[in-house]
PDB file of C-alpha atoms in Angstrom:
ATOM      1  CA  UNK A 805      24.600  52.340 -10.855  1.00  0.00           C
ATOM      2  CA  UNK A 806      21.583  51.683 -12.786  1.00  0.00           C
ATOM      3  CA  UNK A 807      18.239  51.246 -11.055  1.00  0.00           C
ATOM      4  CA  UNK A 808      17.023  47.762 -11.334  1.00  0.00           C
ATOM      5  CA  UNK A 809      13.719  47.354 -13.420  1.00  0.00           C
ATOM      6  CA  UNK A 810      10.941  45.666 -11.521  1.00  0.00           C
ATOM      7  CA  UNK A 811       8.950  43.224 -13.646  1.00  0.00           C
ATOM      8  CA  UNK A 812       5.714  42.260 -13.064  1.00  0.00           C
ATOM      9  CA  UNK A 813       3.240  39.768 -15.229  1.00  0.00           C
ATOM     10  CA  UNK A 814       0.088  39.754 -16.319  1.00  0.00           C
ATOM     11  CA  UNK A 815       0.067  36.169 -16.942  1.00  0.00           C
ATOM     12  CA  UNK A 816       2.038  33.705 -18.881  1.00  0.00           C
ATOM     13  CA  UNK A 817       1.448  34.746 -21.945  1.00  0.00           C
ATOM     14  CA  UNK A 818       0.944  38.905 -21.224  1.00  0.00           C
ATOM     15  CA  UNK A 819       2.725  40.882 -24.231  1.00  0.00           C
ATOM     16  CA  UNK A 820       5.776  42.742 -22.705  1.00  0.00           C
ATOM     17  CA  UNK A 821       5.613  46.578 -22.059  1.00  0.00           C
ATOM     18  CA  UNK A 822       8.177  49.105 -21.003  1.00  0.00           C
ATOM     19  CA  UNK A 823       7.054  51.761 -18.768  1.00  0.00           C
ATOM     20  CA  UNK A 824       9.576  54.228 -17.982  1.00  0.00           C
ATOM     21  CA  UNK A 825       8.220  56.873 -15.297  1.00  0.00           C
ATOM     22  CA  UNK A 826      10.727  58.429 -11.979  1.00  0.00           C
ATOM     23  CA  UNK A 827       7.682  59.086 -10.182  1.00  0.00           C
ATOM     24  CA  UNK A 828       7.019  55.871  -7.628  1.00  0.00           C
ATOM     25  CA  UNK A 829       3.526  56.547  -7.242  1.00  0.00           C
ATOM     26  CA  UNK A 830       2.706  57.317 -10.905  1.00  0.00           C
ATOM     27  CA  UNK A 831       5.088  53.967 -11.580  1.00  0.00           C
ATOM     28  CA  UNK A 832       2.956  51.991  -9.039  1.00  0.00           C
ATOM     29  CA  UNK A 833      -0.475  53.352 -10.181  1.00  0.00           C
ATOM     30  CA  UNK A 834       0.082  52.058 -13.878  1.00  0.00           C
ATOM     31  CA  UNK A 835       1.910  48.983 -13.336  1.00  0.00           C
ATOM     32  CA  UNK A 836      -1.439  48.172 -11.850  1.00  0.00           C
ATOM     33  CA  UNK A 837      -3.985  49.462 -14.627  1.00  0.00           C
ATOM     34  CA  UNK A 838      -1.033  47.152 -16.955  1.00  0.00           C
ATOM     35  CA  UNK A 839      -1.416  44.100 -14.888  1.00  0.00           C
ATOM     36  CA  UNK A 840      -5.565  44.407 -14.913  1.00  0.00           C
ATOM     37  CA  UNK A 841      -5.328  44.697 -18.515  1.00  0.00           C
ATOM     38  CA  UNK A 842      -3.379  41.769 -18.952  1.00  0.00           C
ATOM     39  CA  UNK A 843       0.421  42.662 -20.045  1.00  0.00           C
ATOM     40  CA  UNK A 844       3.372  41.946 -18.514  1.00  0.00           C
ATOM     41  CA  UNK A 845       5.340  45.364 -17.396  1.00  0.00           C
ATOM     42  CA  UNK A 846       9.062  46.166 -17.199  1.00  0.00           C
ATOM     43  CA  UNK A 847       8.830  49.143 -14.955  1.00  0.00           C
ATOM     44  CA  UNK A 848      12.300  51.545 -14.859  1.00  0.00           C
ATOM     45  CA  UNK A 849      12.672  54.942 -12.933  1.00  0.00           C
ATOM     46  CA  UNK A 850      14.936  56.107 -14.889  1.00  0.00           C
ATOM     47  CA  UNK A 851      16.406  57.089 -18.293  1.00  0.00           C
ATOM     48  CA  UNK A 852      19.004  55.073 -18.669  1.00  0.00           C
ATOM     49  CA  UNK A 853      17.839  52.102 -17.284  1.00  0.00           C
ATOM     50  CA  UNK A 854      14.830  52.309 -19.526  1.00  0.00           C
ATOM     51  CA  UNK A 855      17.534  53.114 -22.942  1.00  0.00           C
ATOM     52  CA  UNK A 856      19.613  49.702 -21.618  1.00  0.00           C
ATOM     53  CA  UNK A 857      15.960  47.367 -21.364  1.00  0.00           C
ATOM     54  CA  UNK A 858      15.320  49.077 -24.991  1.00  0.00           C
ATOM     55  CA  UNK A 859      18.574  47.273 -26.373  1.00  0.00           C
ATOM     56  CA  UNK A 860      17.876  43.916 -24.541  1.00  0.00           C
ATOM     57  CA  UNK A 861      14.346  43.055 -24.961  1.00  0.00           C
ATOM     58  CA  UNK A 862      11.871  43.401 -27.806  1.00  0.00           C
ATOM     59  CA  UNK A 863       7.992  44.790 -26.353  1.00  0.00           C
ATOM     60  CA  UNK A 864       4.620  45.054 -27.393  1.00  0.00           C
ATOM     61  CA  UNK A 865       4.122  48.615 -26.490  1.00  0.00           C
ATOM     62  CA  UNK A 866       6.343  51.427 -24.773  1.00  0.00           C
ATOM     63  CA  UNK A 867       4.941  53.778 -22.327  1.00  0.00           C
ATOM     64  CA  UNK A 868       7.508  56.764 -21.643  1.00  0.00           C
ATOM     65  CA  UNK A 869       7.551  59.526 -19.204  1.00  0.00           C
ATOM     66  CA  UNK A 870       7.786  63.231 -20.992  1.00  0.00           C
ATOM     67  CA  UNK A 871      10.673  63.863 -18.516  1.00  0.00           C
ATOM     68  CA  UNK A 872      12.819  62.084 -16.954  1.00  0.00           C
ATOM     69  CA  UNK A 873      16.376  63.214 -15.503  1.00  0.00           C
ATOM     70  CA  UNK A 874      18.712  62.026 -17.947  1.00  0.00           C
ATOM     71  CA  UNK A 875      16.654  62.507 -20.852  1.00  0.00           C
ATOM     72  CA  UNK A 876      13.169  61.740 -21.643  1.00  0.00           C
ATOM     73  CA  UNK A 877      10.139  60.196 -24.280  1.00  0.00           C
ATOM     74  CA  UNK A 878      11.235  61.725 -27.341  1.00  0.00           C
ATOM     75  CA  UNK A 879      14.719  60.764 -26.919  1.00  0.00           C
ATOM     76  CA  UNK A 880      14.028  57.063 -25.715  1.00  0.00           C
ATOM     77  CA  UNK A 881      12.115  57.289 -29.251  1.00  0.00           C
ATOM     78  CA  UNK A 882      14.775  58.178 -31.240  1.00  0.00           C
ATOM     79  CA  UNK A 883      17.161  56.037 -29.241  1.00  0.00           C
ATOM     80  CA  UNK A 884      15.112  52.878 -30.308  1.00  0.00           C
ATOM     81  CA  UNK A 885      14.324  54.001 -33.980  1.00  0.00           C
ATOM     82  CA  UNK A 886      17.690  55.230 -35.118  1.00  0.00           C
ATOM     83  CA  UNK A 887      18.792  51.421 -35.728  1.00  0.00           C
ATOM     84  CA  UNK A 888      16.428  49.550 -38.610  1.00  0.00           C
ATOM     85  CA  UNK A 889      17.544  46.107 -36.621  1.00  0.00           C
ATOM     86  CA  UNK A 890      17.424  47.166 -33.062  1.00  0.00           C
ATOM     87  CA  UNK A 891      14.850  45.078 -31.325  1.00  0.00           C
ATOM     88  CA  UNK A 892      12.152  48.216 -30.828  1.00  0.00           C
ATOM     89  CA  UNK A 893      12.862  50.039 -34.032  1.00  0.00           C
ATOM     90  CA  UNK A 894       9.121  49.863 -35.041  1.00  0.00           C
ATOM     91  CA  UNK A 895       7.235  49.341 -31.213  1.00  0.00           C
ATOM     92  CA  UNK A 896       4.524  51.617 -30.746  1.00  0.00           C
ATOM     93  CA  UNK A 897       5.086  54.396 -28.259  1.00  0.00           C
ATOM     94  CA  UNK A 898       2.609  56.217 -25.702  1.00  0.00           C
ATOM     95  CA  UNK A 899       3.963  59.586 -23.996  1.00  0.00           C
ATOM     96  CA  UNK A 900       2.955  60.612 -20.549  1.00  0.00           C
ATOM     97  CA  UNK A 901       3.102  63.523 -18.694  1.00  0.00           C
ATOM     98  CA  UNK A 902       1.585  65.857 -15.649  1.00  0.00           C
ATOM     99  CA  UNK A 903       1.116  68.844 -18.128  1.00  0.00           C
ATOM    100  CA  UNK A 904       0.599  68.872 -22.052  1.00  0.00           C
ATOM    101  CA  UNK A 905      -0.304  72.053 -24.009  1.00  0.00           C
ATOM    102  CA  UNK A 906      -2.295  70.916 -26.917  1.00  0.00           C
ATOM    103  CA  UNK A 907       0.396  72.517 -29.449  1.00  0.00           C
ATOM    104  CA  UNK A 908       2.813  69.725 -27.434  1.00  0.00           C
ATOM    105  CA  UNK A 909       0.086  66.946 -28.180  1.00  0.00           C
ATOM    106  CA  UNK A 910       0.049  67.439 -31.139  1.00  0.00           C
ATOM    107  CA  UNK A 911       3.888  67.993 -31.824  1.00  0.00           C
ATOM    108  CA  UNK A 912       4.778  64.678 -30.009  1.00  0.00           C
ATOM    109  CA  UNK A 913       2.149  62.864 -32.160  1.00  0.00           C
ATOM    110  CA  UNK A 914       3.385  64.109 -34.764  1.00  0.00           C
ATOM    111  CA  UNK A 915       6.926  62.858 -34.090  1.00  0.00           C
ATOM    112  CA  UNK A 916       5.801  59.366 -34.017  1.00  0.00           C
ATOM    113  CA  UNK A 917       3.892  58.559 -30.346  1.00  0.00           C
ATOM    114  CA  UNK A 918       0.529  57.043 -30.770  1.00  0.00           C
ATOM    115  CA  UNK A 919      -1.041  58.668 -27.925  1.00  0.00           C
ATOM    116  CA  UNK A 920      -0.077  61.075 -25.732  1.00  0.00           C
ATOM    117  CA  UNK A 921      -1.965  60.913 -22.285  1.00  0.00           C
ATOM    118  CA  UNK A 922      -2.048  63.085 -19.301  1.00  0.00           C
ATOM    119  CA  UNK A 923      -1.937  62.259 -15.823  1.00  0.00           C
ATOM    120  CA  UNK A 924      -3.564  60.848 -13.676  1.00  0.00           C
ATOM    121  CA  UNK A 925      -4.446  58.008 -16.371  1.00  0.00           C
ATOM    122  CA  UNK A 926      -6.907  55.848 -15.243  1.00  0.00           C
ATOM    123  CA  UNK A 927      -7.426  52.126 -16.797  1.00  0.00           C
ATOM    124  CA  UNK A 928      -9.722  52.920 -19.368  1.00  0.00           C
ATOM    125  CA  UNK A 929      -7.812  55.425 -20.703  1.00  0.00           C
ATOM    126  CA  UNK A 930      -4.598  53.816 -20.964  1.00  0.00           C
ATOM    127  CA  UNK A 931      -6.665  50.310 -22.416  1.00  0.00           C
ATOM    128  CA  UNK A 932      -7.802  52.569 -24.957  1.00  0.00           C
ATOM    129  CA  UNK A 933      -4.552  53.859 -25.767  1.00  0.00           C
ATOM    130  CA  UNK A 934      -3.366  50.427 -26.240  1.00  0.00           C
ATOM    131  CA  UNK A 935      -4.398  48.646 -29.463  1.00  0.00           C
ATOM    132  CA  UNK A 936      -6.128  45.868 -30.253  1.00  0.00           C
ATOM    133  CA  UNK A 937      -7.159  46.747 -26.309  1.00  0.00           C
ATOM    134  CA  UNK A 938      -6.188  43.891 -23.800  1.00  0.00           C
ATOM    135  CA  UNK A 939      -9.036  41.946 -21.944  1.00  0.00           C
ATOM    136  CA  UNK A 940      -8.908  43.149 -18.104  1.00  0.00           C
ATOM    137  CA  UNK A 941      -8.381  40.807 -15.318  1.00  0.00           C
ATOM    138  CA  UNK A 942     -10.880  40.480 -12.613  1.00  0.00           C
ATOM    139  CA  UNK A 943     -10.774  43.080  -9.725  1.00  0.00           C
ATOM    140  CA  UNK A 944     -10.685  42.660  -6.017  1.00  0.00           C
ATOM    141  CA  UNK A 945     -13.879  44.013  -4.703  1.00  0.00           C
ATOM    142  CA  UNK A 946     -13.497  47.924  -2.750  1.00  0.00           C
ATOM    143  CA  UNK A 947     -13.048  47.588   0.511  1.00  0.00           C
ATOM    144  CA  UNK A 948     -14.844  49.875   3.011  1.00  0.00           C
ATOM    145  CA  UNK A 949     -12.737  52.713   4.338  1.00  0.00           C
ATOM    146  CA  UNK A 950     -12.670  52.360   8.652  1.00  0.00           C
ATOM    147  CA  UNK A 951     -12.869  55.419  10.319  1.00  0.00           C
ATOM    148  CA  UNK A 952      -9.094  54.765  11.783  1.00  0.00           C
ATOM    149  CA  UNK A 953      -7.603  54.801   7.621  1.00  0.00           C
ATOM    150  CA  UNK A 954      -5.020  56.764   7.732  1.00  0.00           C
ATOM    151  CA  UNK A 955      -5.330  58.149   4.242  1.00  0.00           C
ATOM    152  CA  UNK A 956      -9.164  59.088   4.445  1.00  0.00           C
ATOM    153  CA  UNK A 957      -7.609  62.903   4.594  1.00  0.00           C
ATOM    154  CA  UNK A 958     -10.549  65.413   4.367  1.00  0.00           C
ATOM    155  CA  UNK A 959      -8.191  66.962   1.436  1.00  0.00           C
ATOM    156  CA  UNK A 960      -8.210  64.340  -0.703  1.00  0.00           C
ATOM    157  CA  UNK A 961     -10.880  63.616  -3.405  1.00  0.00           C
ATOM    158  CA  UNK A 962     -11.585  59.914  -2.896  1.00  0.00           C
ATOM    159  CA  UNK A 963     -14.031  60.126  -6.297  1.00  0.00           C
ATOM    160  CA  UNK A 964     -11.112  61.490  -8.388  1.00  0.00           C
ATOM    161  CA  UNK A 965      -8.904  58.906  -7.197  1.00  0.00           C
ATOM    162  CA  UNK A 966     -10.958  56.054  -7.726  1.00  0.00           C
ATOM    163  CA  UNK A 967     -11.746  57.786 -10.893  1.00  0.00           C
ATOM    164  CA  UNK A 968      -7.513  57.331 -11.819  1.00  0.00           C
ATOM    165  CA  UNK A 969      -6.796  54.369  -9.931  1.00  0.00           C
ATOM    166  CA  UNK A 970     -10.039  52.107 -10.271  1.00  0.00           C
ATOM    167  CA  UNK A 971     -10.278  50.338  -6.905  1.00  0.00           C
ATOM    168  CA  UNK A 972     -10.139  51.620  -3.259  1.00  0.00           C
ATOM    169  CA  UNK A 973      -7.478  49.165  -2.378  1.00  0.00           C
ATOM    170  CA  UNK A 974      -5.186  50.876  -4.890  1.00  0.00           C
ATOM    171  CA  UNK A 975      -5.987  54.285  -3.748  1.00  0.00           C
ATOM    172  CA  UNK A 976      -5.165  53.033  -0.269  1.00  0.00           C
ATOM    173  CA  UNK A 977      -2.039  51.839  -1.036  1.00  0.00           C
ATOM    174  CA  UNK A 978      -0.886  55.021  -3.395  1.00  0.00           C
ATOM    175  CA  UNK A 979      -1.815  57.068  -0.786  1.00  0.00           C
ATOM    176  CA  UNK A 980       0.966  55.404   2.162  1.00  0.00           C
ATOM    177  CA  UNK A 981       3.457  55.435  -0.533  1.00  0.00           C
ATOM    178  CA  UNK A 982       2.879  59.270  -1.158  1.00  0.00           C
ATOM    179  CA  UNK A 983       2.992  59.882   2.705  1.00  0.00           C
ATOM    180  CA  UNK A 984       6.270  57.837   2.598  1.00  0.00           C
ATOM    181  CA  UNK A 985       7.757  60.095  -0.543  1.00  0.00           C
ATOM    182  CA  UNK A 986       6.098  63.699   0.320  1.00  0.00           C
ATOM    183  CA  UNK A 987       9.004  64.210   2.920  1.00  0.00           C
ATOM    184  CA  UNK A 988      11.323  63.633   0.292  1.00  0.00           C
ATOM    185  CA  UNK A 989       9.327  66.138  -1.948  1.00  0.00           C
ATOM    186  CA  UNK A 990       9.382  68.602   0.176  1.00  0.00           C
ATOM    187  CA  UNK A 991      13.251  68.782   0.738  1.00  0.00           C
ATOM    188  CA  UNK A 992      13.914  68.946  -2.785  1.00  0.00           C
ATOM    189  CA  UNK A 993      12.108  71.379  -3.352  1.00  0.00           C
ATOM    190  CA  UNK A 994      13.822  73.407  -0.532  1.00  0.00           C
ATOM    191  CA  UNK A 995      16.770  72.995  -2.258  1.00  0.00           C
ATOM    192  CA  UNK A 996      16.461  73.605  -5.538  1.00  0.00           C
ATOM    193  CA  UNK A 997      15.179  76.927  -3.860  1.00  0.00           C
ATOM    194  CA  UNK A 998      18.416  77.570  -2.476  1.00  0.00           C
ATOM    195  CA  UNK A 999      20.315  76.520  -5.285  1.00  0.00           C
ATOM    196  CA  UNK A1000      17.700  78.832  -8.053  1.00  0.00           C
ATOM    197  CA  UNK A1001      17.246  75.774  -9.615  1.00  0.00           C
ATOM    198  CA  UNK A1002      14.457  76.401 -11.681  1.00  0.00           C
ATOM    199  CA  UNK A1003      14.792  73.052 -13.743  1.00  0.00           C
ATOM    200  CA  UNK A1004      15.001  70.795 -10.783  1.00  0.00           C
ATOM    201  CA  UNK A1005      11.849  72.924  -9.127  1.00  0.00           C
ATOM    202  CA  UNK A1006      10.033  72.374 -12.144  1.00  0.00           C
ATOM    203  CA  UNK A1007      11.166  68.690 -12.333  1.00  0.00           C
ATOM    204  CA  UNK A1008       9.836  67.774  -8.668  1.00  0.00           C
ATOM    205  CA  UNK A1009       6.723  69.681  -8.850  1.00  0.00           C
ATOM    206  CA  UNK A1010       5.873  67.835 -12.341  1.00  0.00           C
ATOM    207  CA  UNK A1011       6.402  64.501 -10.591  1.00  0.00           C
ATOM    208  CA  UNK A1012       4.768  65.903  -7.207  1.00  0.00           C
ATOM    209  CA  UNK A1013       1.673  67.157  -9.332  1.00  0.00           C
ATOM    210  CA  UNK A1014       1.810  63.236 -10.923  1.00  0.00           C
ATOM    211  CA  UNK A1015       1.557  61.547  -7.260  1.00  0.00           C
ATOM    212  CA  UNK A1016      -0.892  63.981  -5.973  1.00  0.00           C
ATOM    213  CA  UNK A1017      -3.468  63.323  -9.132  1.00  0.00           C
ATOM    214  CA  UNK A1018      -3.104  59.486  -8.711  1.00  0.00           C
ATOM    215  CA  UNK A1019      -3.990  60.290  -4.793  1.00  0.00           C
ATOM    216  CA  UNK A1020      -7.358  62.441  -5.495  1.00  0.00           C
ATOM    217  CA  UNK A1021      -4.961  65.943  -4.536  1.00  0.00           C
ATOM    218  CA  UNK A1022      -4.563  67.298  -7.625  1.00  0.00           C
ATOM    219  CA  UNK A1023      -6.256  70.499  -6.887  1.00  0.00           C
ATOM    220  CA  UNK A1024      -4.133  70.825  -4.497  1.00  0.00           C
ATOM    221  CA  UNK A1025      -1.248  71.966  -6.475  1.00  0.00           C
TER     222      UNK A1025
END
């Protein structure tokens, strides 16, 4: 069964954009930066649900994962150019990822993305990725951290969050949801230890180093 996309607007008139990213937290962190910036965003969290929205829908812009099980950025590229009348045959596409060599920068630009970006990805980066760039939306003031927040970990780098994530609030609420997954983390990483499976260990630490550099913990992988 196909994970259901979770759309999200901008406004009434937002352009449409496709992000396709597995990662929750990464998902979460820039469906907001889209919504500031005024689009409309057709979030999947996973290949193929992300190949079947490219067949139904015509967008603005397409924001793809590197790697995603299933498949990944350069083949949800191809997927969408190989037809001259499918409805994204010419949409301009941004690649993400956790970790980019500059030899695979420039390889992926060279394959047709328009920007290749590297997580975290805070607002400005990702408006300037996106051209003309989109006028932001007004932001909810930061709220004060109380001394009881549960995600005020001494760990965590609260500048380099709200350096990726632009408000406190967002921070806050990036950090629960990576408490909620880290369990989940953790056990698939102990299995894909059992199992030698160097692909899936790679896999969850890419999307684990994702979440943690939205959360202010990247140096803590």
């Amino acid at each position: 069964m196909l994970a259901t996309p979770t759309i999200l607007s901008g406004g009434a008139m937002a352009l449409p954009i496709l992000l396709a990213e597995d990662d929750p937290i990464t998902r979460e962190a820039l469906s907001v930066h889209l919504l500031q910036l005024g689009f409309q965003v057709l979030a999947c969290s996973g290949f193929q649900a992300a190949q079947q929205a490219l067949r139904e829908q015509t967008f603005d812009y397409l924001i793809l994962d590197r790697n995603l099980p299933g498949g990944g950025a350069l083949a949800l590229l191809r997927a969408a150019q190989a037809d001259p009348s499918a409805p994204n045959h010419a949409t301009p596409a941004i690649v993400i990822s956790a970790d980019i060599e500059p030899a695979q920068r420039a390889a992926l630009l060279a394959l047709g993305f328009i920007a290749v970006l590297q997580k975290p990805i805070s607002a400005t980066a990702l408006g300037a990725a996106l051209q003309p760039p989109r006028p932001s939306l007004p932001v909810a003031p930061t709220p004060a951290l109380s001394p009881a927040t549960p995600t005020a970990v001494a760990t965590l780098d609260d500048a380099m969050a709200l350096t990726a994530c632009g408000t406190m609030e967002v921070v806050v609420g990036l950090r629960r949801l990576l408490a909620a997954e880290i369990g989940g983390f953790a056990l698939q990483l102990q299995q894909a230890g059992a199992d030698q499976d160097r692909e899936k260990m790679r896999d969850t630490l890419h999307r684990l180093r994702s979440a943690l550099g939205f959360c202010g913990g990247a140096e803590l992988l």
